[in-house]
Amino acid sequence: MAALPIIAPFPIFNDRDGQPIDDGNIYIGTVNLDPVTNPIQVYWDEALTIPASQPIKTLGGYPVYQGSPSQLYVDADDFSITVNDSQDLLVYTALQV
């Protein structure tokens, strides 16, 4: 029998102080461009049938869909991401993920 790793099922987004972000904002966008002004479609499901509105809100550091932690999906090879705290202050940004 092969060993299977235990991997967290949901991404978690932390603030600058390392604490999970409550009521934060996640923006997903076109690679190498500001995701706030160049958003791409994000989905709540792997089949890409349930669109997520941006900014995506966080609760306890998790992206939430209908009150529950959820995974995020995009139909792209690469994307950019910006994460802001509850005051909409920048936590981090990456132009290529």
PDB file of C-alpha atoms in Angstrom:
ATOM      1  CA  MET A   1       0.000   0.000   0.000  1.00  0.00           C
ATOM      2  CA  ALA A   2       1.299   3.458  -0.913  1.00  0.00           C
ATOM      3  CA  ALA A   3       1.382   6.240   1.638  1.00  0.00           C
ATOM      4  CA  LEU A   4      -0.919   9.169   0.915  1.00  0.00           C
ATOM      5  CA  PRO A   5      -0.067  12.682   2.063  1.00  0.00           C
ATOM      6  CA  ILE A   6      -2.595  14.618   4.107  1.00  0.00           C
ATOM      7  CA  ILE A   7      -3.130  17.905   2.290  1.00  0.00           C
ATOM      8  CA  ALA A   8      -5.332  20.751   3.472  1.00  0.00           C
ATOM      9  CA  PRO A   9      -8.460  20.747   1.297  1.00  0.00           C
ATOM     10  CA  PHE A  10      -8.813  24.537   1.201  1.00  0.00           C
ATOM     11  CA  PRO A  11      -6.359  27.391   0.697  1.00  0.00           C
ATOM     12  CA  ILE A  12      -5.891  29.695   3.676  1.00  0.00           C
ATOM     13  CA  PHE A  13      -5.036  33.376   3.392  1.00  0.00           C
ATOM     14  CA  ASN A  14      -3.186  35.025   6.266  1.00  0.00           C
ATOM     15  CA  ASP A  15      -2.755  38.697   7.131  1.00  0.00           C
ATOM     16  CA  ARG A  16       0.621  40.421   7.467  1.00  0.00           C
ATOM     17  CA  ASP A  17       0.713  39.338  11.122  1.00  0.00           C
ATOM     18  CA  GLY A  18       0.252  35.678  10.180  1.00  0.00           C
ATOM     19  CA  GLN A  19      -3.350  35.467  11.419  1.00  0.00           C
ATOM     20  CA  PRO A  20      -6.122  34.206   9.102  1.00  0.00           C
ATOM     21  CA  ILE A  21      -7.896  37.075   7.358  1.00  0.00           C
ATOM     22  CA  ASP A  22     -11.532  37.662   8.292  1.00  0.00           C
ATOM     23  CA  ASP A  23     -13.601  39.627   5.790  1.00  0.00           C
ATOM     24  CA  GLY A  24     -10.621  39.947   3.433  1.00  0.00           C
ATOM     25  CA  ASN A  25     -10.756  40.411  -0.329  1.00  0.00           C
ATOM     26  CA  ILE A  26      -9.180  38.103  -2.903  1.00  0.00           C
ATOM     27  CA  TYR A  27      -8.831  39.251  -6.490  1.00  0.00           C
ATOM     28  CA  ILE A  28      -7.833  36.875  -9.314  1.00  0.00           C
ATOM     29  CA  GLY A  29      -6.842  38.307 -12.683  1.00  0.00           C
ATOM     30  CA  THR A  30      -4.941  38.122 -15.921  1.00  0.00           C
ATOM     31  CA  VAL A  31      -1.354  36.964 -15.542  1.00  0.00           C
ATOM     32  CA  ASN A  32       1.183  39.832 -15.282  1.00  0.00           C
ATOM     33  CA  LEU A  33      -1.582  42.421 -14.825  1.00  0.00           C
ATOM     34  CA  ASP A  34      -3.252  43.936 -11.773  1.00  0.00           C
ATOM     35  CA  PRO A  35      -6.044  41.491 -10.859  1.00  0.00           C
ATOM     36  CA  VAL A  36      -8.160  44.268  -9.326  1.00  0.00           C
ATOM     37  CA  THR A  37      -8.465  46.032 -12.695  1.00  0.00           C
ATOM     38  CA  ASN A  38      -8.030  42.949 -14.922  1.00  0.00           C
ATOM     39  CA  PRO A  39     -10.144  40.196 -13.334  1.00  0.00           C
ATOM     40  CA  ILE A  40     -10.718  36.794 -14.873  1.00  0.00           C
ATOM     41  CA  GLN A  41     -13.631  34.488 -14.188  1.00  0.00           C
ATOM     42  CA  VAL A  42     -13.201  32.413 -11.036  1.00  0.00           C
ATOM     43  CA  TYR A  43     -15.386  29.448 -10.105  1.00  0.00           C
ATOM     44  CA  TRP A  44     -16.377  27.634  -6.939  1.00  0.00           C
ATOM     45  CA  ASP A  45     -16.389  24.215  -8.598  1.00  0.00           C
ATOM     46  CA  GLU A  46     -13.961  22.151 -10.655  1.00  0.00           C
ATOM     47  CA  ALA A  47     -16.530  21.804 -13.464  1.00  0.00           C
ATOM     48  CA  LEU A  48     -16.434  25.622 -13.842  1.00  0.00           C
ATOM     49  CA  THR A  49     -20.197  25.962 -13.551  1.00  0.00           C
ATOM     50  CA  ILE A  50     -20.568  28.095 -10.396  1.00  0.00           C
ATOM     51  CA  PRO A  51     -19.050  31.563 -10.980  1.00  0.00           C
ATOM     52  CA  ALA A  52     -17.512  33.427  -8.059  1.00  0.00           C
ATOM     53  CA  SER A  53     -18.006  37.178  -7.832  1.00  0.00           C
ATOM     54  CA  GLN A  54     -14.930  39.258  -7.087  1.00  0.00           C
ATOM     55  CA  PRO A  55     -13.644  40.256  -4.705  1.00  0.00           C
ATOM     56  CA  ILE A  56     -13.887  36.852  -3.088  1.00  0.00           C
ATOM     57  CA  LYS A  57     -14.497  37.241   0.642  1.00  0.00           C
ATOM     58  CA  THR A  58     -12.652  35.345   3.365  1.00  0.00           C
ATOM     59  CA  LEU A  59     -13.751  33.981   6.722  1.00  0.00           C
ATOM     60  CA  GLY A  60     -11.092  32.676   9.085  1.00  0.00           C
ATOM     61  CA  GLY A  61      -8.635  32.922   6.202  1.00  0.00           C
ATOM     62  CA  TYR A  62     -10.667  30.700   3.874  1.00  0.00           C
ATOM     63  CA  PRO A  63     -12.468  31.753   0.716  1.00  0.00           C
ATOM     64  CA  VAL A  64     -16.138  31.179   1.512  1.00  0.00           C
ATOM     65  CA  TYR A  65     -19.053  30.126  -0.648  1.00  0.00           C
ATOM     66  CA  GLN A  66     -22.477  30.163   1.010  1.00  0.00           C
ATOM     67  CA  GLY A  67     -20.814  30.348   4.432  1.00  0.00           C
ATOM     68  CA  SER A  68     -18.468  27.361   3.993  1.00  0.00           C
ATOM     69  CA  PRO A  69     -14.748  27.168   3.197  1.00  0.00           C
ATOM     70  CA  SER A  70     -14.301  26.488  -0.493  1.00  0.00           C
ATOM     71  CA  GLN A  71     -11.742  25.835  -3.175  1.00  0.00           C
ATOM     72  CA  LEU A  72     -11.300  28.290  -6.070  1.00  0.00           C
ATOM     73  CA  TYR A  73     -10.868  27.328  -9.740  1.00  0.00           C
ATOM     74  CA  VAL A  74      -9.900  29.170 -12.918  1.00  0.00           C
ATOM     75  CA  ASP A  75      -9.833  28.095 -16.558  1.00  0.00           C
ATOM     76  CA  ALA A  76      -6.277  29.348 -17.126  1.00  0.00           C
ATOM     77  CA  ASP A  77      -2.706  28.116 -16.924  1.00  0.00           C
ATOM     78  CA  ASP A  78      -1.513  31.159 -14.968  1.00  0.00           C
ATOM     79  CA  PHE A  79      -3.150  34.039 -13.144  1.00  0.00           C
ATOM     80  CA  SER A  80      -2.385  37.009 -10.920  1.00  0.00           C
ATOM     81  CA  ILE A  81      -3.649  37.402  -7.364  1.00  0.00           C
ATOM     82  CA  THR A  82      -4.040  40.209  -4.865  1.00  0.00           C
ATOM     83  CA  VAL A  83      -5.116  39.654  -1.273  1.00  0.00           C
ATOM     84  CA  ASN A  84      -6.320  42.558   0.860  1.00  0.00           C
ATOM     85  CA  ASP A  85      -7.322  42.609   4.521  1.00  0.00           C
ATOM     86  CA  SER A  86     -10.689  43.689   5.906  1.00  0.00           C
ATOM     87  CA  GLN A  87      -9.652  47.351   5.603  1.00  0.00           C
ATOM     88  CA  ASP A  88      -8.868  46.648   1.900  1.00  0.00           C
ATOM     89  CA  LEU A  89      -5.153  47.204   2.619  1.00  0.00           C
ATOM     90  CA  LEU A  90      -2.709  45.147   0.586  1.00  0.00           C
ATOM     91  CA  VAL A  91      -1.481  41.934   2.206  1.00  0.00           C
ATOM     92  CA  TYR A  92       0.283  40.627  -0.905  1.00  0.00           C
ATOM     93  CA  THR A  93       0.133  40.447  -4.660  1.00  0.00           C
ATOM     94  CA  ALA A  94       1.684  38.102  -7.213  1.00  0.00           C
ATOM     95  CA  LEU A  95       1.477  38.855 -10.904  1.00  0.00           C
ATOM     96  CA  GLN A  96       2.124  35.256 -11.942  1.00  0.00           C
ATOM     97  CA  VAL A  97       0.989  32.174 -10.061  1.00  0.00           C
TER      98      VAL A  97
END
